[in-house]
Amino acid sequence: MALSGTAPETMARQGRDDAMAPVAVRHGGDHVAAALQAQGTTVMFTLCGGHISPILSAAKARGLRIVDTRDEVTAVFAADAYARLTGRPGVAAVTAGPGITNTLTALKNAQLAQSPVVLIAGAAPTALQGRGALQDIDQRPLVAPHVKRFFKLRRVAELGPAVAEAFALALEGVPGPVCLECPVDLLYDEASIRQWYAEAAGKGTGLADRALRWYLNRHAERMFAGAAQASTPARRTGVLPTAGDGAVAAAARAMNRAERPLMVIGSQAVVNAGRADALAAAVGALGIPVYLSGMARGLLGREHPLQRRQARRNALREADAVLLAGVPCDFRLDYGRHVRRSATLIAANRSAKDARLNRRPNVAAIGDAGAFIEALATRVAPQAAWPSWLENLAERDRAREAEIDTQAAEPGEFVNPLAFFRAMDKAAADDAIFVADGGDFVGTASYVLRPRGPLAWLDPGAFGTLGVGAGFAIGAASARPGRELWIVFGDGACGWSLSEIDSCVRQGFAPIMVVGNDAGWTQIAREQVKMLHDEVATVLARTDYHRVAEGFGAAGLCVKTDAEVPAALAQARDIARSGRPVLVNVWLEKTAFREGSLSM
């Protein structure tokens, strides 16, 4: 049997027309939108496509904000950031074929960062899949390895329940992305689809023509069966996974007898975003020195006496009891070798695999890491030896900060990156959110910038993905409207995000974008030139990124000397407060500050 190859194109045109008018009838796209609304969704990130137009139109009609981007990967990055900041699944909708293949990097990033994301993917009509339809590929094998579950839907009645199940699944246990594949003929109203099927089958009287009409009629009956009676599923409340009392007791005993206890808290500990303040209070009550990483950066504010920022490796090697809360022993902890073997290692993690990755802990607390710290705080009392230990770590921090101050004062032809971040840290608002997207420049920022409070720092996570900047900023602006928003770009990394300045301008987002322009992929070049004596493919130009921003309708500033920095930052903040995005192109002096920082 053969069907007309014009159907998907016809549907795409009809979808664009439908998006301009209010929803008149209940169709598959409205089932999806109603289910999203029932789950508490208020914003959806997307790049338009005919395969998903009914969802976008119906969602807009129900009051959801539709935030459109210039690349599907940006939409998923935005959904990821939204999820991290709110604790609720972020939602992205993309069209079929190349639309979904463009999301794979962001999906994998969300999976490794354990971010609850719901991706709604369009697909070719069910009756045409595998027949060469527009943008028709087998999407499951591409996407399934990077999500908790891939739903391949075949009936309109399945749409709403699948959305509800996807939300619950994205949040339960170890959070992560989920994908719903919604073929285009499930999304339009039944009358339109049946008319399309009738036109596709033709009016011939031959046996093959009659068989095709019979098949398409039966196919439509199965596809729409029960759709009119389908109800919108209610919002489901998940159960917070918690470690057993035995693990809490064992960890408390270890900490109470320790002389040099230490905590490292990572992103997973703050996945329950609504408990961030309670978690911060519990950390303060424990009285144990702590290093914060990933989304946990800023948990204790800027100047908490328990937080240490420098020389983490040395501290881990000296500690006699270490709690890794939502942090696996991956490359960031030298695969567990940073923690000495004689120390009592406590791993609090929702993932049993991550808790035991590369290093078997003495105590494995399998459950929510934040809840575990809150429980532990009721059983641990500060010990007599701890003030001396805290002071030793604090003195080490002070010494390292003094070294950074000395290096920040070194003059050069262009801007000293350490001095720049000292100035930026001083200038940024008390409610600022920082988005990090880059290598060497962002690595330098992590030593100097001090997030103001919980959930005020966004970086890619364990995948080390470049290109997250604009998407994370769009997600952050949607989740936290009115907050001052900074993106710290390396000049290499900013290349992925420049077109999204258009998205920000059109939709009223006003990030302050700082590009550290040293004309190179510096983090790679440092080690590559040293080891291979070749700078091949690591050299960029001192491009006028500020003029690119101006071309998209944003403001652009260029800073070439240290003396220009304070005024430029003040001007950038004023521009952003007026509602206009601004890019500050900072010409950097080359430094050796992060020599030997390449990770594997």
XYZ file of C-alpha atoms in Angstrom:
600
model
C 0.000 0.000 0.000
C 1.176 3.526 -0.725
C 0.029 6.818 0.752
C 0.382 10.326 -0.611
C 3.720 11.861 0.304
C 2.149 15.309 0.684
C 0.354 14.623 3.984
C 3.064 15.727 6.445
C 3.662 18.937 4.515
C -0.093 19.611 4.477
C -0.244 19.061 8.217
C 2.705 21.388 8.772
C 0.933 24.176 6.852
C -2.297 23.529 8.717
C -0.389 23.592 12.031
C 0.970 27.051 11.304
C -2.536 28.278 10.489
C -3.987 26.666 13.639
C -1.370 28.339 15.831
C -2.782 31.733 14.820
C -6.342 30.963 16.008
C -7.899 29.974 19.351
C -8.470 26.285 20.027
C -11.961 25.481 18.723
C -12.131 21.720 19.280
C -10.520 19.268 21.629
C -7.772 17.404 19.775
C -4.670 15.428 20.694
C -2.558 18.530 21.170
C -5.112 19.795 23.670
C -4.927 16.488 25.558
C -1.194 17.079 25.948
C -1.647 20.721 26.956
C -4.346 19.859 29.497
C -2.111 17.222 31.047
C 0.822 19.651 31.230
C -1.422 22.211 32.905
C -2.620 19.605 35.407
C 1.000 18.849 36.297
C 1.578 22.512 37.167
C 3.524 23.456 34.041
C 3.501 27.178 33.298
C 6.206 27.424 30.614
C 7.312 25.301 27.657
C 10.549 25.693 25.689
C 10.461 24.918 21.990
C 11.490 25.464 18.411
C 8.411 25.348 16.217
C 7.649 22.547 13.758
C 4.577 21.293 11.954
C 4.688 17.988 13.811
C 4.081 19.702 17.180
C 2.034 22.792 16.246
C -1.206 21.547 17.871
C 0.602 21.153 21.213
C 2.035 24.657 21.086
C -1.277 26.215 20.051
C -3.248 24.365 22.725
C -0.683 25.111 25.430
C -0.766 28.824 24.588
C -4.581 28.778 24.695
C -4.408 27.298 28.204
C -2.137 30.069 29.456
C 1.256 28.370 29.260
C 4.095 30.636 28.206
C 5.719 29.374 25.013
C 9.418 30.304 24.940
C 10.854 29.680 21.487
C 14.547 29.300 20.749
C 16.741 29.160 17.662
C 18.031 25.627 18.266
C 16.304 22.617 19.806
C 19.331 21.936 22.003
C 18.790 25.343 23.604
C 15.174 24.457 24.402
C 16.282 21.361 26.304
C 19.088 23.223 28.081
C 16.466 25.777 29.138
C 14.168 23.031 30.420
C 17.128 21.553 32.325
C 17.918 24.876 34.047
C 14.251 25.464 34.828
C 14.067 22.043 36.487
C 17.193 22.626 38.570
C 15.917 25.960 39.878
C 12.335 24.920 40.612
C 12.575 21.237 41.476
C 9.777 20.588 38.961
C 10.248 18.959 35.551
C 11.199 21.368 32.796
C 9.328 20.795 29.539
C 10.657 21.089 25.992
C 8.802 20.304 22.770
C 10.624 19.703 19.479
C 9.694 18.556 16.031
C 10.489 15.198 14.454
C 13.732 13.946 12.900
C 16.413 16.647 12.966
C 14.441 18.417 15.690
C 14.991 15.555 18.096
C 18.515 14.680 16.939
C 19.518 18.259 17.772
C 18.556 17.643 21.416
C 20.808 14.676 22.131
C 23.697 16.572 23.737
C 21.325 18.423 26.054
C 19.466 15.212 26.898
C 22.701 13.456 27.841
C 23.758 16.493 29.857
C 20.447 16.388 31.757
C 20.797 12.651 32.321
C 24.290 12.974 33.800
C 23.290 16.051 35.805
C 20.200 14.143 37.025
C 17.795 16.876 35.952
C 14.083 16.055 35.595
C 13.230 17.044 32.033
C 10.203 16.020 29.965
C 10.900 16.114 26.223
C 7.888 15.996 23.919
C 9.002 14.920 20.463
C 6.994 15.084 17.287
C 7.009 12.169 14.875
C 5.818 11.275 11.389
C 2.207 10.068 11.045
C 1.703 6.579 12.421
C 0.448 5.300 9.068
C 3.513 6.618 7.242
C 6.329 5.671 9.573
C 8.963 3.627 7.812
C 7.656 4.723 4.381
C 9.918 7.696 3.727
C 7.723 10.406 5.229
C 9.076 13.873 5.975
C 11.571 13.806 8.861
C 10.752 10.165 9.589
C 13.477 8.248 11.399
C 13.416 5.594 14.085
C 13.824 7.937 17.046
C 13.746 5.404 19.888
C 17.260 3.917 19.447
C 18.747 7.422 19.253
C 17.013 8.799 22.336
C 16.346 5.823 24.623
C 19.941 5.480 25.958
C 19.813 9.066 27.259
C 16.437 9.068 29.043
C 14.799 7.136 31.849
C 12.036 6.015 29.485
C 11.023 6.572 25.868
C 7.240 6.540 25.375
C 6.249 5.634 21.802
C 2.579 6.601 21.726
C 0.064 5.155 19.284
C -3.386 6.210 20.569
C -4.828 9.629 21.371
C -6.185 8.345 24.686
C -2.619 7.562 25.778
C -1.396 11.164 25.529
C -2.635 12.596 28.828
C -1.766 9.588 31.000
C 1.682 9.399 29.401
C 2.378 13.044 30.292
C 1.417 12.404 33.917
C 3.538 9.261 34.059
C 6.494 11.058 32.467
C 6.390 13.786 35.122
C 6.319 11.262 37.946
C 9.086 9.178 36.412
C 11.325 12.208 35.777
C 11.250 13.011 39.510
C 11.252 9.637 41.213
C 14.403 7.928 42.443
C 17.369 9.360 40.569
C 15.832 12.257 38.595
C 16.402 12.445 34.873
C 14.901 13.151 31.450
C 11.950 11.314 29.925
C 10.832 11.452 26.277
C 7.316 11.255 24.827
C 7.066 10.585 21.083
C 3.773 12.019 19.813
C 3.088 11.294 16.115
C 1.472 14.174 14.267
C -1.739 12.294 13.422
C -2.425 11.853 17.150
C -2.344 15.597 17.679
C -4.889 17.017 15.212
C -8.658 16.600 15.529
C -10.244 13.351 14.383
C -12.255 14.889 11.538
C -9.178 16.422 9.956
C -7.180 13.201 10.217
C -9.983 11.083 8.790
C -10.330 13.543 5.904
C -6.593 13.326 5.276
C -6.740 9.534 5.346
C -9.660 9.578 2.885
C -7.761 11.854 0.504
C -4.657 9.718 0.853
C -6.602 6.537 0.010
C -8.171 8.008 -3.125
C -11.400 6.941 -4.808
C -10.184 4.007 -6.862
C -12.323 0.874 -7.116
C -9.565 -1.675 -7.448
C -8.842 -4.267 -4.775
C -5.704 -2.482 -3.598
C -7.558 0.842 -3.300
C -10.403 -0.698 -1.326
C -7.953 -2.546 0.922
C -6.099 0.696 1.615
C -9.323 2.479 2.568
C -10.306 -0.408 4.871
C -6.864 -0.404 6.503
C -6.811 3.369 7.087
C -10.323 3.343 8.499
C -9.427 0.576 10.955
C -6.181 2.359 11.799
C -8.071 5.580 12.599
C -10.625 3.709 14.723
C -7.835 2.210 16.842
C -5.990 5.521 17.056
C -9.007 7.545 18.259
C -10.675 4.827 20.360
C -11.576 6.235 23.779
C -10.209 9.692 22.986
C -13.518 11.482 23.584
C -13.882 9.896 27.023
C -10.258 10.384 28.084
C -9.915 12.401 31.299
C -7.010 14.621 32.295
C -4.819 12.801 34.841
C -4.349 14.501 38.190
C -0.955 15.680 39.381
C 0.930 12.862 41.068
C 2.944 13.369 44.237
C 6.111 11.315 44.441
C 7.647 9.770 47.533
C 10.971 11.246 48.611
C 13.547 8.429 48.712
C 15.217 8.422 52.129
C 18.133 6.487 53.547
C 17.477 3.994 56.312
C 17.839 4.904 59.966
C 20.778 2.517 60.267
C 22.780 4.511 57.735
C 21.987 7.784 59.528
C 23.041 6.289 62.869
C 26.273 4.845 61.470
C 27.192 8.136 59.843
C 26.446 10.038 63.048
C 28.717 7.737 65.049
C 31.531 8.246 62.542
C 31.195 12.025 62.603
C 30.917 12.239 66.399
C 34.201 10.377 66.862
C 36.015 12.174 64.045
C 38.647 14.825 64.715
C 38.807 16.127 61.144
C 35.379 15.639 59.531
C 34.593 17.074 56.112
C 31.618 17.294 53.768
C 31.407 17.722 50.011
C 27.894 18.600 48.849
C 26.917 18.386 45.188
C 24.003 19.070 42.869
C 21.920 16.052 43.797
C 21.604 17.308 47.379
C 19.557 20.289 46.165
C 17.374 18.487 43.619
C 14.509 19.028 46.083
C 14.744 22.759 45.450
C 12.052 23.690 47.955
C 14.210 22.342 50.803
C 17.350 24.347 49.974
C 16.965 26.704 52.947
C 16.305 23.808 55.327
C 19.375 22.033 53.979
C 21.504 25.131 54.526
C 20.273 25.343 58.120
C 21.142 21.676 58.693
C 24.668 22.172 57.325
C 25.121 25.088 59.706
C 23.866 23.022 62.635
C 26.309 20.194 61.906
C 29.304 22.481 62.364
C 31.399 20.478 59.881
C 33.535 22.252 57.249
C 32.084 21.867 53.785
C 32.985 22.250 50.129
C 30.143 22.956 47.711
C 30.054 21.937 44.060
C 27.698 22.165 41.085
C 24.211 23.396 41.906
C 25.053 23.340 45.624
C 27.412 26.291 45.144
C 25.920 29.248 46.980
C 23.942 27.049 49.382
C 25.437 28.841 52.397
C 25.663 32.326 50.913
C 28.869 34.266 50.336
C 30.724 34.252 53.660
C 29.586 31.300 55.784
C 32.281 30.306 58.315
C 31.894 26.592 57.564
C 32.367 26.877 53.820
C 35.815 26.330 52.393
C 36.677 27.175 48.792
C 40.361 26.465 48.257
C 42.667 23.419 48.432
C 39.879 20.837 48.551
C 42.188 18.022 47.528
C 44.493 18.573 50.502
C 41.572 18.822 52.895
C 40.124 15.520 51.659
C 43.470 13.811 52.095
C 43.724 15.028 55.691
C 40.143 14.366 56.800
C 39.409 11.290 58.907
C 35.663 11.196 58.100
C 34.249 12.371 54.757
C 30.611 12.735 53.733
C 30.016 12.908 49.978
C 26.439 14.168 49.672
C 25.141 13.775 46.119
C 28.718 13.561 44.796
C 30.145 10.452 43.075
C 33.825 9.529 43.068
C 34.327 10.414 39.416
C 37.109 12.400 37.717
C 36.364 15.429 39.891
C 37.569 13.503 42.953
C 40.278 11.637 41.057
C 38.050 8.553 41.047
C 38.015 8.421 44.837
C 41.753 8.795 45.351
C 41.357 12.248 46.909
C 39.865 10.586 50.006
C 42.505 8.714 51.970
C 41.937 5.023 52.552
C 42.013 5.229 56.356
C 39.170 7.770 56.442
C 35.585 6.761 57.090
C 33.787 7.437 53.813
C 30.057 8.125 53.914
C 28.220 8.343 50.574
C 24.695 9.795 50.550
C 23.187 9.412 47.110
C 19.907 8.516 45.455
C 21.852 6.241 43.127
C 23.370 3.101 44.619
C 25.680 2.936 41.603
C 26.961 6.485 42.117
C 27.384 5.939 45.854
C 29.788 3.067 45.119
C 31.399 4.412 41.947
C 35.172 3.690 41.993
C 35.255 3.578 45.795
C 33.171 1.486 48.205
C 32.016 3.665 51.103
C 32.032 2.582 54.736
C 28.471 3.860 54.995
C 26.168 3.907 51.957
C 23.108 6.058 52.601
C 20.901 5.399 49.598
C 18.285 8.116 49.348
C 17.956 11.860 49.009
C 21.271 13.449 50.035
C 19.669 16.642 51.291
C 17.201 14.773 53.490
C 20.078 12.659 54.814
C 22.005 15.770 55.918
C 18.879 17.126 57.623
C 18.474 13.836 59.508
C 22.171 13.694 60.377
C 22.085 17.193 61.852
C 19.809 15.991 64.658
C 22.351 13.355 65.768
C 25.745 15.023 65.475
C 27.190 17.359 68.084
C 30.235 19.558 67.350
C 33.339 18.053 68.947
C 36.181 19.706 70.862
C 38.772 19.066 68.129
C 36.756 20.652 65.335
C 37.512 24.382 65.915
C 41.242 23.755 65.408
C 40.525 21.783 62.212
C 38.237 24.544 60.953
C 40.856 27.190 61.639
C 43.545 25.222 59.801
C 41.333 25.018 56.710
C 40.366 28.675 57.023
C 44.008 29.731 57.208
C 44.731 27.732 54.075
C 41.856 29.541 52.329
C 43.205 32.912 53.427
C 46.652 32.072 52.101
C 45.253 30.996 48.727
C 43.059 34.096 48.504
C 46.138 36.228 49.147
C 47.919 34.467 46.279
C 44.971 35.179 43.997
C 45.009 38.834 45.046
C 48.708 39.036 44.167
C 48.104 37.486 40.749
C 45.073 39.722 40.183
C 47.285 42.763 40.662
C 49.719 41.756 37.907
C 49.513 44.339 35.099
C 49.226 43.525 31.428
C 48.243 44.980 28.109
C 44.690 43.660 28.405
C 42.345 42.655 31.251
C 43.632 40.379 34.003
C 40.925 37.666 34.336
C 41.387 37.359 38.106
C 41.054 41.108 38.545
C 37.992 41.066 36.296
C 36.211 38.475 38.421
C 37.126 40.310 41.623
C 35.391 43.352 40.105
C 32.424 41.343 38.826
C 31.946 39.676 42.209
C 31.862 43.105 43.806
C 29.472 44.542 41.212
C 26.870 41.760 40.911
C 23.598 42.149 42.786
C 22.807 40.264 45.970
C 20.168 38.250 44.086
C 22.375 37.525 41.049
C 22.274 34.166 39.286
C 25.472 33.072 37.534
C 25.476 30.795 34.477
C 28.851 29.260 33.591
C 29.663 28.199 30.024
C 33.295 27.805 29.092
C 36.639 26.270 29.936
C 39.548 28.333 31.176
C 37.628 31.567 31.799
C 34.859 29.748 33.684
C 37.435 27.716 35.603
C 38.992 30.962 36.765
C 35.551 32.287 37.723
C 34.951 29.282 39.976
C 37.892 30.355 42.164
C 36.703 33.936 42.544
C 32.954 34.392 42.017
C 30.853 33.765 45.110
C 27.241 32.771 44.454
C 24.933 34.796 46.639
C 22.617 32.077 47.893
C 21.062 28.684 47.152
C 20.315 27.804 43.535
C 22.201 30.801 42.170
C 24.878 28.975 40.168
C 24.321 26.940 36.996
C 27.046 24.958 35.276
C 26.740 21.949 32.943
C 27.705 19.283 35.484
C 29.678 16.097 35.002
C 29.356 16.018 31.203
C 31.446 19.174 30.836
C 29.211 20.373 28.002
C 29.957 23.650 26.253
C 27.080 25.602 24.725
C 24.727 25.571 27.722
C 24.932 29.317 28.367
C 21.983 30.811 26.513
C 19.688 27.875 27.223
C 20.469 27.885 30.923
C 19.962 31.658 31.025
C 16.596 31.418 29.252
C 15.516 28.695 31.669
C 16.738 30.711 34.660
C 14.987 33.876 33.482
C 11.762 31.893 33.078
C 12.056 30.290 36.516
C 13.290 33.384 38.383
C 11.919 36.470 36.605
C 13.296 39.731 37.911
C 16.590 38.305 39.163
C 19.855 39.763 37.880
C 21.301 37.194 35.495
C 24.923 36.847 34.364
C 26.384 34.454 31.781
C 30.129 33.841 31.995
C 31.189 32.757 28.501
C 34.532 31.624 27.212
C 35.064 33.024 23.726
C 34.983 29.495 22.360
C 31.817 28.476 24.187
C 29.878 31.629 23.302
C 29.767 30.539 19.655
C 26.958 28.106 20.385
C 24.795 30.748 22.034
C 25.116 33.887 19.933
C 21.988 33.301 17.839
C 19.964 32.937 21.031
C 20.561 36.621 21.773
C 17.714 37.041 19.286
C 15.535 34.762 21.445
C 16.311 36.853 24.527
C 15.621 40.163 22.782
C 12.294 39.011 21.350
C 11.034 37.579 24.633
C 12.220 40.194 27.065
C 15.038 38.311 28.784
C 17.943 40.560 29.733
C 21.051 38.604 30.756
C 24.431 40.268 31.179
C 26.711 38.215 28.937
C 30.423 38.412 29.697
C 32.731 36.946 27.049
C 36.317 36.287 28.141
C 38.038 36.948 24.838
C 41.598 35.630 24.789
C 41.364 34.520 21.146
C 41.713 30.842 21.786
C 40.519 27.566 23.230
C 42.913 28.235 26.078
C 42.165 25.322 28.378
C 42.975 22.908 25.562
C 45.842 24.913 24.125
C 47.779 25.034 27.393
C 48.293 21.311 27.653
C 48.270 20.630 23.913
C 51.130 23.038 23.195
C 53.101 21.803 26.190
C 52.717 18.118 25.287
C 52.515 18.192 21.478
C 54.217 21.522 20.644
C 51.321 22.356 18.331
C 48.495 24.879 18.692
C 46.491 23.425 15.802
C 42.725 24.184 15.965
C 43.023 26.068 19.257
C 43.475 29.585 17.861
C 40.545 31.995 17.545
C 40.348 35.702 16.676
C 39.670 38.722 18.890
C 36.217 38.770 17.365
C 33.867 41.724 17.923
C 31.280 39.685 19.803
C 29.721 42.880 21.125
C 28.888 43.910 17.556
C 27.295 40.532 16.927
C 25.066 41.182 19.949
C 24.144 44.588 18.570
C 23.118 42.959 15.304
C 20.576 40.861 17.195
C 19.167 43.907 18.971
C 21.091 43.664 22.244
C 23.615 46.169 23.596
C 27.331 45.588 23.179
C 30.315 46.835 25.187
C 34.012 46.222 24.644
C 36.566 46.309 27.475
C 40.287 46.102 26.778
C 41.981 47.319 29.991
C 41.581 46.771 33.720
C 40.801 50.463 34.211
C 37.690 50.182 32.003
C 36.151 47.249 33.880
C 34.235 48.897 36.771
C 32.457 51.445 34.581
C 31.622 48.832 31.956
C 30.098 46.486 34.541
C 28.030 49.299 36.012
C 26.813 50.273 32.536
C 25.984 46.649 31.710
C 23.873 46.337 34.854
C 22.002 49.520 34.010
C 21.253 48.249 30.502
C 20.016 44.892 31.798
C 17.803 46.589 34.366
C 16.171 48.481 31.496
C 15.142 45.114 30.015
C 17.725 44.846 27.255
C 20.328 42.058 26.996
C 23.927 43.211 26.956
C 27.182 41.530 25.945
C 30.487 42.677 27.422
C 33.418 41.640 25.217
C 36.411 41.461 27.584
C 39.838 41.275 25.950
C 41.857 39.069 28.301
C 45.519 38.967 29.097
C 46.985 35.469 28.859
C 47.815 34.024 32.290
C 49.196 30.811 33.744
C 46.695 30.786 36.611
C 45.156 27.429 35.682
C 48.277 25.710 34.403
C 47.881 21.917 34.580
C 44.100 21.995 35.010
C 43.132 19.579 32.220
C 40.895 16.743 33.507
C 40.312 13.273 32.100
